[in-house]
PDB file of C-alpha atoms in Angstrom:
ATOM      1  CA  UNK A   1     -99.117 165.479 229.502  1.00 81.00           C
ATOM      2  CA  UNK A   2     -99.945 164.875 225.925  1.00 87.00           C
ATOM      3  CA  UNK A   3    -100.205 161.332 224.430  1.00 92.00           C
ATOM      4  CA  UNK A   4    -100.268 160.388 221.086  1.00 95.00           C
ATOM      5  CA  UNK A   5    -101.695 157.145 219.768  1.00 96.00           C
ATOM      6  CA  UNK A   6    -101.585 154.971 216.780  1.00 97.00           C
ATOM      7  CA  UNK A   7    -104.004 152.735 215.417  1.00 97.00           C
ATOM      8  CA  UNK A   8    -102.776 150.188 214.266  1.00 97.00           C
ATOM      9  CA  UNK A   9     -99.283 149.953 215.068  1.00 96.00           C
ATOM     10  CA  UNK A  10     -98.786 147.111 212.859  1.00 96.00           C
ATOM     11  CA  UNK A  11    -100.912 146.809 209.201  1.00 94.00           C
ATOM     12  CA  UNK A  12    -100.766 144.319 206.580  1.00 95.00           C
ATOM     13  CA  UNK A  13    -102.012 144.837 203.167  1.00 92.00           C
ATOM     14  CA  UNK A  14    -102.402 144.148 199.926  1.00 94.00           C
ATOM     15  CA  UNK A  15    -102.082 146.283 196.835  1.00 96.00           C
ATOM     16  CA  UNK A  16    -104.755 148.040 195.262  1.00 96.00           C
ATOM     17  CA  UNK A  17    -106.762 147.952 198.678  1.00 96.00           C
ATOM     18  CA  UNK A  18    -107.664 150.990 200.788  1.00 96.00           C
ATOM     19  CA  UNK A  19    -107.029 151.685 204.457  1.00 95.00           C
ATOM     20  CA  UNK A  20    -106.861 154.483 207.087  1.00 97.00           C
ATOM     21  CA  UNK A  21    -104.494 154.909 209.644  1.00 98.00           C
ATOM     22  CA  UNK A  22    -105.515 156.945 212.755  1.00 98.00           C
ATOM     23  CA  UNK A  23    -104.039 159.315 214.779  1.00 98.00           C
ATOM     24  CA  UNK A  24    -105.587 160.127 218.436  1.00 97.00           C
ATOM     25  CA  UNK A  25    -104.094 162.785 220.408  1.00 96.00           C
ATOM     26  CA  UNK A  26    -105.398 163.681 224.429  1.00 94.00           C
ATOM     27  CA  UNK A  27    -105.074 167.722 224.615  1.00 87.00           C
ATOM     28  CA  UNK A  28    -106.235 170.523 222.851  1.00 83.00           C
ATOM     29  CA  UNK A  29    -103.963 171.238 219.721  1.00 83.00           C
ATOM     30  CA  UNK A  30    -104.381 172.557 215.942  1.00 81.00           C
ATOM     31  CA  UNK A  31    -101.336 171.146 214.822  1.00 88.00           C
ATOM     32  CA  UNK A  32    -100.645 168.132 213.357  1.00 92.00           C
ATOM     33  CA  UNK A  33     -98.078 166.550 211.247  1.00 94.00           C
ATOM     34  CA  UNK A  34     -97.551 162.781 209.178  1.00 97.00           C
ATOM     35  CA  UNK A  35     -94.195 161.850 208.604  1.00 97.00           C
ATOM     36  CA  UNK A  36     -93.060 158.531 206.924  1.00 97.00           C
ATOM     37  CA  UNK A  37     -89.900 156.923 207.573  1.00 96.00           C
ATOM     38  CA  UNK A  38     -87.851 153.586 205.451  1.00 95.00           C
ATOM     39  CA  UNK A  39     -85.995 151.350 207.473  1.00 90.00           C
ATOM     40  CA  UNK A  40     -82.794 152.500 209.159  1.00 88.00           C
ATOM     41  CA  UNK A  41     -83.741 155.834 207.391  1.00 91.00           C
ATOM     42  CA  UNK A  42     -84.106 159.450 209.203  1.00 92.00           C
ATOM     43  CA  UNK A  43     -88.081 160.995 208.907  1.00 94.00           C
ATOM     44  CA  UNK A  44     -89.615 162.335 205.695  1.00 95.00           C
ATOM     45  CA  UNK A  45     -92.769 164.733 206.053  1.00 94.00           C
ATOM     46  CA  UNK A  46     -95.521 164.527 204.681  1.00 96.00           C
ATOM     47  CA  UNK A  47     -98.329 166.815 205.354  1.00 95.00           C
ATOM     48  CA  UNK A  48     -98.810 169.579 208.065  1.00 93.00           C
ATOM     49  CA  UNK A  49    -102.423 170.045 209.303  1.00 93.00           C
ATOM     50  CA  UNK A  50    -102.697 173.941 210.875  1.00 88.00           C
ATOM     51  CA  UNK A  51    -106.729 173.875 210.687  1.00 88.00           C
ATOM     52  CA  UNK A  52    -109.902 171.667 211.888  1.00 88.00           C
ATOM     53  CA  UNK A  53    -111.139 170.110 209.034  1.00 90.00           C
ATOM     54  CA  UNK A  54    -107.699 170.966 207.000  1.00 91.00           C
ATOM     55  CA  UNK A  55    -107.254 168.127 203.885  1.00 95.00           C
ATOM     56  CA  UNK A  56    -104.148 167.333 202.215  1.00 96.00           C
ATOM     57  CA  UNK A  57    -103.514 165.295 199.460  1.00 97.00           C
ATOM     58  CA  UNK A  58    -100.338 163.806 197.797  1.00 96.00           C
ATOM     59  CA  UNK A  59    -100.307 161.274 195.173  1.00 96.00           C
ATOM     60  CA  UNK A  60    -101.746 158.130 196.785  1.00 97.00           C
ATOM     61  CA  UNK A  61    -101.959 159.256 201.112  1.00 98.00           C
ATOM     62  CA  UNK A  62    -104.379 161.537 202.136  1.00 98.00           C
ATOM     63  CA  UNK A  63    -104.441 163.591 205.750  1.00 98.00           C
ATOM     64  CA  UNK A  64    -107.488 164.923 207.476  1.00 97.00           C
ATOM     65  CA  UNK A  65    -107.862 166.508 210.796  1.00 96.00           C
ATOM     66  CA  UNK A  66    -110.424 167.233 212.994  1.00 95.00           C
ATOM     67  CA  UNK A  67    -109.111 169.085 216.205  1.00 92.00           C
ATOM     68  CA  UNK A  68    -112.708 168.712 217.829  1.00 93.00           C
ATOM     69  CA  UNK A  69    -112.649 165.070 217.953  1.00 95.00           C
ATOM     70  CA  UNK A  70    -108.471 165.264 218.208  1.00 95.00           C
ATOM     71  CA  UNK A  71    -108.209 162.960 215.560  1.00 96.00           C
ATOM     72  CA  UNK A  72    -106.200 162.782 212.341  1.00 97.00           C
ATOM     73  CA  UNK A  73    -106.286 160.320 209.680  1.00 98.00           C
ATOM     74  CA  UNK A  74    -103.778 158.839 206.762  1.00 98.00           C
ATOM     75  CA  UNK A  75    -105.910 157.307 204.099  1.00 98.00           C
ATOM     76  CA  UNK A  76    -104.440 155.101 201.912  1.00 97.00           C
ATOM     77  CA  UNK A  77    -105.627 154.819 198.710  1.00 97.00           C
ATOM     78  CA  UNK A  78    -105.003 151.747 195.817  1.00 94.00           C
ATOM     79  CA  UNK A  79    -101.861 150.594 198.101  1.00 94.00           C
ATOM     80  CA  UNK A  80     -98.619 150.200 196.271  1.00 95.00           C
ATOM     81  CA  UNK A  81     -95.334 148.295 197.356  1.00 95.00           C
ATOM     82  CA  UNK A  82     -93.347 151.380 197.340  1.00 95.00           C
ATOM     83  CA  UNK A  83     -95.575 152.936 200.305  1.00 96.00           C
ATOM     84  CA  UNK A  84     -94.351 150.333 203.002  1.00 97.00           C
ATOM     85  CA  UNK A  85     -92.940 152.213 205.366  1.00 97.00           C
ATOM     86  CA  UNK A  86     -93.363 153.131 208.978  1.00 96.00           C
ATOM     87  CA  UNK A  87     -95.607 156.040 209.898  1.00 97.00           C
ATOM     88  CA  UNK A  88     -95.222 158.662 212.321  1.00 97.00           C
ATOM     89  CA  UNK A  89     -98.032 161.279 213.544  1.00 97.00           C
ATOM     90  CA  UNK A  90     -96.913 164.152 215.693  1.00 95.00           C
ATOM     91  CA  UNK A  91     -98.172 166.705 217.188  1.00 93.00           C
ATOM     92  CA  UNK A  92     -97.695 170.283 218.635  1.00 89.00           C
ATOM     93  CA  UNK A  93     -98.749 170.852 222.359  1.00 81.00           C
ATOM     94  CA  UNK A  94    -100.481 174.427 222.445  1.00 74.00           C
ATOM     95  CA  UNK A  95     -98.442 175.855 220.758  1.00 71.00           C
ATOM     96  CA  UNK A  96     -94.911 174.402 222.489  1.00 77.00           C
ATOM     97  CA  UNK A  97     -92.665 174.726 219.533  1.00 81.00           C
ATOM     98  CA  UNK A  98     -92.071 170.713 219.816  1.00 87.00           C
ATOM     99  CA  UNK A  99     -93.216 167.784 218.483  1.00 91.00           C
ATOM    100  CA  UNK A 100     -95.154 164.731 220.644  1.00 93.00           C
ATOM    101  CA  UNK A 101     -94.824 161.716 218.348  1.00 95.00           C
ATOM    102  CA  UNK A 102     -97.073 158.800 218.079  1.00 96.00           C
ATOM    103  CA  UNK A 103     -95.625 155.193 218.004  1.00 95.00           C
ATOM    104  CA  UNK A 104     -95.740 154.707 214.491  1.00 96.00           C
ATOM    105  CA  UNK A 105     -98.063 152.318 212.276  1.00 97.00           C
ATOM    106  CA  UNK A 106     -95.486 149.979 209.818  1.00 96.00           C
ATOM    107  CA  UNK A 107     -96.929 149.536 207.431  1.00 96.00           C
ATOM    108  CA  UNK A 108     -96.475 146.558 204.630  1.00 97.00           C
ATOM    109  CA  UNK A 109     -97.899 146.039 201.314  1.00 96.00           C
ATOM    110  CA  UNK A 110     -97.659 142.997 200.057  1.00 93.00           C
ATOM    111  CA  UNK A 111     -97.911 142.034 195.887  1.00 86.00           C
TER     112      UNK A 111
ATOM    113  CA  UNK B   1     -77.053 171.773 199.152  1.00 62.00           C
ATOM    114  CA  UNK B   2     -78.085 173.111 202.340  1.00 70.00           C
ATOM    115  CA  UNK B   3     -79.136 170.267 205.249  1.00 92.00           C
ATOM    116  CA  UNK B   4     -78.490 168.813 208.558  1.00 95.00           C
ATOM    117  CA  UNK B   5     -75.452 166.491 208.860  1.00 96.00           C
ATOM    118  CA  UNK B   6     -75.258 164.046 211.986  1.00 96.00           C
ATOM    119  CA  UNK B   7     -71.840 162.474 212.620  1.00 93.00           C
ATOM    120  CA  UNK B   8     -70.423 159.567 212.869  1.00 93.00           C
ATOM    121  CA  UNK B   9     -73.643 157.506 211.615  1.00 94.00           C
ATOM    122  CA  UNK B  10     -72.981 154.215 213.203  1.00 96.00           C
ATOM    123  CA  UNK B  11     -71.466 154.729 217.340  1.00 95.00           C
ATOM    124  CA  UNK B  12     -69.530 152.232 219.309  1.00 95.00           C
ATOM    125  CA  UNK B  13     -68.594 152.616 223.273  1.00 93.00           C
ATOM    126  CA  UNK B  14     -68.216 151.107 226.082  1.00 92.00           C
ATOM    127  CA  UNK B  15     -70.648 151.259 229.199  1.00 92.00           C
ATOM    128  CA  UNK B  16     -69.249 154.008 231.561  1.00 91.00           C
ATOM    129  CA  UNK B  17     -68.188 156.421 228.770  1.00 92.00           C
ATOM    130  CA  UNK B  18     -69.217 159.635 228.050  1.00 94.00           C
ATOM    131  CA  UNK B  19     -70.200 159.919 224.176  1.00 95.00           C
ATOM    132  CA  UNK B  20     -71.021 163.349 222.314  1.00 96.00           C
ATOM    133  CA  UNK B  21     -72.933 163.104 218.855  1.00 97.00           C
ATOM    134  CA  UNK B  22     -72.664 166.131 216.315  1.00 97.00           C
ATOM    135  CA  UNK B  23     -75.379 167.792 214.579  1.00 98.00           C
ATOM    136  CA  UNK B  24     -74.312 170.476 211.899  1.00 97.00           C
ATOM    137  CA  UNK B  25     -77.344 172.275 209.761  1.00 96.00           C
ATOM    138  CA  UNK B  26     -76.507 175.126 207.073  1.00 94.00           C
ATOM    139  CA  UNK B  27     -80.171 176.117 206.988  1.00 92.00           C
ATOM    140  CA  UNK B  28     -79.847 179.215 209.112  1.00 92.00           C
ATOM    141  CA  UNK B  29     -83.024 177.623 211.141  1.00 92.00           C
ATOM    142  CA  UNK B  30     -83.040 179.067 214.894  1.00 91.00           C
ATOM    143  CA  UNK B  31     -84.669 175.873 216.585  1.00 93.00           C
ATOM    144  CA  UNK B  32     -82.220 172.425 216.779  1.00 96.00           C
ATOM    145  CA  UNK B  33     -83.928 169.215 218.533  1.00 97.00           C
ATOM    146  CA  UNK B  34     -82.700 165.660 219.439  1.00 98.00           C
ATOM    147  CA  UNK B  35     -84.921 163.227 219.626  1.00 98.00           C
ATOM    148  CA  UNK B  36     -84.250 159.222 220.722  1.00 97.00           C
ATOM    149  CA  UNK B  37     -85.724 156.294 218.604  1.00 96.00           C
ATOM    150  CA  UNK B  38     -86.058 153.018 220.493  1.00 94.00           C
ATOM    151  CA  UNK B  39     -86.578 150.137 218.199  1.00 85.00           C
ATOM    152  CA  UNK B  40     -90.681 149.740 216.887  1.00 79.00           C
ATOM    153  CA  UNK B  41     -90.963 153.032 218.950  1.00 82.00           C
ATOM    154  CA  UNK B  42     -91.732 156.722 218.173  1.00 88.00           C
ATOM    155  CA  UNK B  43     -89.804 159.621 218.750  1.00 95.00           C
ATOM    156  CA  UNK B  44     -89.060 160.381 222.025  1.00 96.00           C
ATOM    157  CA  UNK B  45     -87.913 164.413 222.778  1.00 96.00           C
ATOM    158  CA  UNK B  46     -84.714 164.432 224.957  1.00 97.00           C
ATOM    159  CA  UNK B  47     -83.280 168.346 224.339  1.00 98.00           C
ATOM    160  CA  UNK B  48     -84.217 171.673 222.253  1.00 96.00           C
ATOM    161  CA  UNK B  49     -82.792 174.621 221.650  1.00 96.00           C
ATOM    162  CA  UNK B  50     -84.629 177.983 220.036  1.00 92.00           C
ATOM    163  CA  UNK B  51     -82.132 180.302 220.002  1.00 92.00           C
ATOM    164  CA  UNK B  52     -78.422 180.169 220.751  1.00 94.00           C
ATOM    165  CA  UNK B  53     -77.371 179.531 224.256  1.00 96.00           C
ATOM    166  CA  UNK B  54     -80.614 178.532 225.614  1.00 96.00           C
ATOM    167  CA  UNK B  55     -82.310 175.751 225.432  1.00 97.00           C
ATOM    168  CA  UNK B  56     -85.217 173.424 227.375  1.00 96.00           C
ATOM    169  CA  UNK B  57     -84.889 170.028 228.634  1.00 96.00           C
ATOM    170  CA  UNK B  58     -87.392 167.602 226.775  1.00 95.00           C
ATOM    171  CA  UNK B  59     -89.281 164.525 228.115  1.00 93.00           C
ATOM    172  CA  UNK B  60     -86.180 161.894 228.518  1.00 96.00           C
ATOM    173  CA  UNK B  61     -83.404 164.573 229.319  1.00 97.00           C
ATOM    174  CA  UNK B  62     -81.786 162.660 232.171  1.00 96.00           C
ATOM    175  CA  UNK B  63     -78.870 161.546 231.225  1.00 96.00           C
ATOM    176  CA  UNK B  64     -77.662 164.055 228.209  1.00 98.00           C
ATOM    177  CA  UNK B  65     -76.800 167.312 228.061  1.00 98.00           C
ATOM    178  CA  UNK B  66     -76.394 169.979 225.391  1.00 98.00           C
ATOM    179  CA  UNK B  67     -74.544 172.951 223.832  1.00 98.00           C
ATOM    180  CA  UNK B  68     -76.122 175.575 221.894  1.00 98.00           C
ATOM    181  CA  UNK B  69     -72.999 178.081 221.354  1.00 97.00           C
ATOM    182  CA  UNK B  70     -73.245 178.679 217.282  1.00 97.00           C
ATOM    183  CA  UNK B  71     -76.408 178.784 215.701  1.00 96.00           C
ATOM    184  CA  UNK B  72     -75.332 176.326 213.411  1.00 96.00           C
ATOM    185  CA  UNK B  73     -74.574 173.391 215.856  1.00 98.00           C
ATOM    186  CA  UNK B  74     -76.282 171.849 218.695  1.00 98.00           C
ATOM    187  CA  UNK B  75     -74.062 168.549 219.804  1.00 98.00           C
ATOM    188  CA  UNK B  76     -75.571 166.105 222.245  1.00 98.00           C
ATOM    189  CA  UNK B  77     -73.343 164.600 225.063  1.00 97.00           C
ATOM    190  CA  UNK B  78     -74.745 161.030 226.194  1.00 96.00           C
ATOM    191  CA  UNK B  79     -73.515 160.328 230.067  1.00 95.00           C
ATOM    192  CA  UNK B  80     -72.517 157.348 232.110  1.00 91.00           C
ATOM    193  CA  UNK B  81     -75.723 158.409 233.965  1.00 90.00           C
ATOM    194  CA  UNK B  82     -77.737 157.407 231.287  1.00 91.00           C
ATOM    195  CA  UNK B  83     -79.104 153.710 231.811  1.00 90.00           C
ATOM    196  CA  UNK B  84     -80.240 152.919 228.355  1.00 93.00           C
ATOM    197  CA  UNK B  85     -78.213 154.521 225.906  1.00 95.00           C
ATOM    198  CA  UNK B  86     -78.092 152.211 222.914  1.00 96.00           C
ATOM    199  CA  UNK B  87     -80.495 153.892 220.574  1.00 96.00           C
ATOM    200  CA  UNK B  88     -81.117 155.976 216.935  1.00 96.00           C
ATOM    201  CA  UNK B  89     -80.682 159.527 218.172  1.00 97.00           C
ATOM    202  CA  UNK B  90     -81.942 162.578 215.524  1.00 97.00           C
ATOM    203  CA  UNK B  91     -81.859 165.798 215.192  1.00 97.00           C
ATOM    204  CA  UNK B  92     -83.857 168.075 213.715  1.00 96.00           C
ATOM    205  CA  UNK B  93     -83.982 171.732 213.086  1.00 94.00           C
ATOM    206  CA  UNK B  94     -86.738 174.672 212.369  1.00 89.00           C
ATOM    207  CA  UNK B  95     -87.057 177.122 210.835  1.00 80.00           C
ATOM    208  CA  UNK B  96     -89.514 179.576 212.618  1.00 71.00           C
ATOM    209  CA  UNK B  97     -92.957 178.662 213.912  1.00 72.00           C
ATOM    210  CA  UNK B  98     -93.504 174.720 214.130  1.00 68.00           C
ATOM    211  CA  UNK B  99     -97.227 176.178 212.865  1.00 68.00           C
ATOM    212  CA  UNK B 100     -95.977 177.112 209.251  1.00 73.00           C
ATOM    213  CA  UNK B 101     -93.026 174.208 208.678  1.00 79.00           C
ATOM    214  CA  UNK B 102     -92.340 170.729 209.721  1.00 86.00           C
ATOM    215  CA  UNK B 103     -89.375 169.779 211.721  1.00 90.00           C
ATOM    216  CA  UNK B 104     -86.474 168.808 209.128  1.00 92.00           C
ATOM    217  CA  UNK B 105     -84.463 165.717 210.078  1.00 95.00           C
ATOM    218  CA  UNK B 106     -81.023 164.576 209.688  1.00 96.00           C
ATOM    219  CA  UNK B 107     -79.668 161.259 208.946  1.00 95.00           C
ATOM    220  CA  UNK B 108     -79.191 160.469 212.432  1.00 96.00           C
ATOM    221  CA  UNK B 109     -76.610 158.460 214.552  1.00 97.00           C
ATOM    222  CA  UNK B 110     -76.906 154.866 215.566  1.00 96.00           C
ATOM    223  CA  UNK B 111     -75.387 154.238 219.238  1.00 96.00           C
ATOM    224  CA  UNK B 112     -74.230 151.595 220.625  1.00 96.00           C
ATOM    225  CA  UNK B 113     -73.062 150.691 224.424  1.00 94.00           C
ATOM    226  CA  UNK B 114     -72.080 147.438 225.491  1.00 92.00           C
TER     227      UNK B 114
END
């Protein structure tokens, strides 16, 4: 069965720092996707990772993945207030058409 | 605009009562999902569907059941049998391979059973 994991689930920070948020999954898969979601709000992608070593960038948040170490990242770069939000990394089982989801990170910037 | 619509968004019944939750998408995507959203927890998968009148049982599918009869529509029936049905319950729908797209979410539904 594949598990998903989070780390941290919970992360307080500042703006203009830097963090990561990681994404550790427990079977083989080449698939991996970020989505963030607001409070009492439905899910919002964000990047979809098809590749080891696959790198996507948007504004601030940057995804990497490396499927040999089943690991993805969400860096977080120069934090601002409007990127609190909760986190979600998911991930395709072998190709099983579905989505495994991690627990989320929430994440809060503070001023 | 085309999207998925999940009715009613807020869900009130009492324990004992069957409760089905609607999920309408205009995207012409073949794959529908439902997926359950405890409180500070991820997404848990309780029903898909790839094509019309078939579809697979997820991890948490005891419980619910499901219709696929129109492409379009893929409602989710919450039993008495289920123990723990006060949740955020979403759907989502795809449009081909998971590989190329990610899953698009509605607004989702908010039950609750007391």
């Amino acid at each position: 069965e594949l598990k998903v994991e989070q780390n941290p689930l919970f992360l307080s920070m500042q703006e203009g720092k830097n963090y990561t948020i990681y994404c550790n999954y427990s079977t083989t898969s080449d698939r991996l996707y970020w989505y963030r979601q607001d409070p009492g709000k439905s899910l919002e992608s964000l990047f979809v990772l098809l590749s080891n070593g696959a790198v996507k960038q948007e504004g601030r948040l940057m995804a990497s993945l490396d499927t040999k170490a089943r690991l993805s990242t969400l860096h977080i770069t120069a934090a601002v207030h409007d990127l609190s939000a909760t986190y979600f990394c998911a991930v395709d089982p072998q190709g099983a058409q579905k989505l495994v989801f991690g627990q989320g990170t929430r994440l809060t910037i503070n001023p | 605009d085309g999207g998925i619509t999940q009715s009613p968004k807020y869900l009130f019944r009492k324990e004992g009562q069957n409760v089905t939750l609607s999920c309408e998408q205009n995207l012409n995507h073949d794959a529908m999902y439902w997926y359950r959203q405890d409180p500070g927890q991820g997404l848990r998968l309780i029903y898909y569907s790839q094509i019309v009148n078939d579809f697979q049982k997820g991890d948490i599918a005891e419980g619910y059941s499901v219709s696929r009869e129109k492409k379009e529509s893929f409602p989710l029936t919450v039993t008495s049998a289920q123990k723990n049905p006060t949740a955020f319950y979403l759907c989502a729908s795809l449009a081909g391979d998971i590989g190329n797209s990610p899953l698009h979410f509605g607004n989702g539904t908010r039950l609750t059973v007391t």
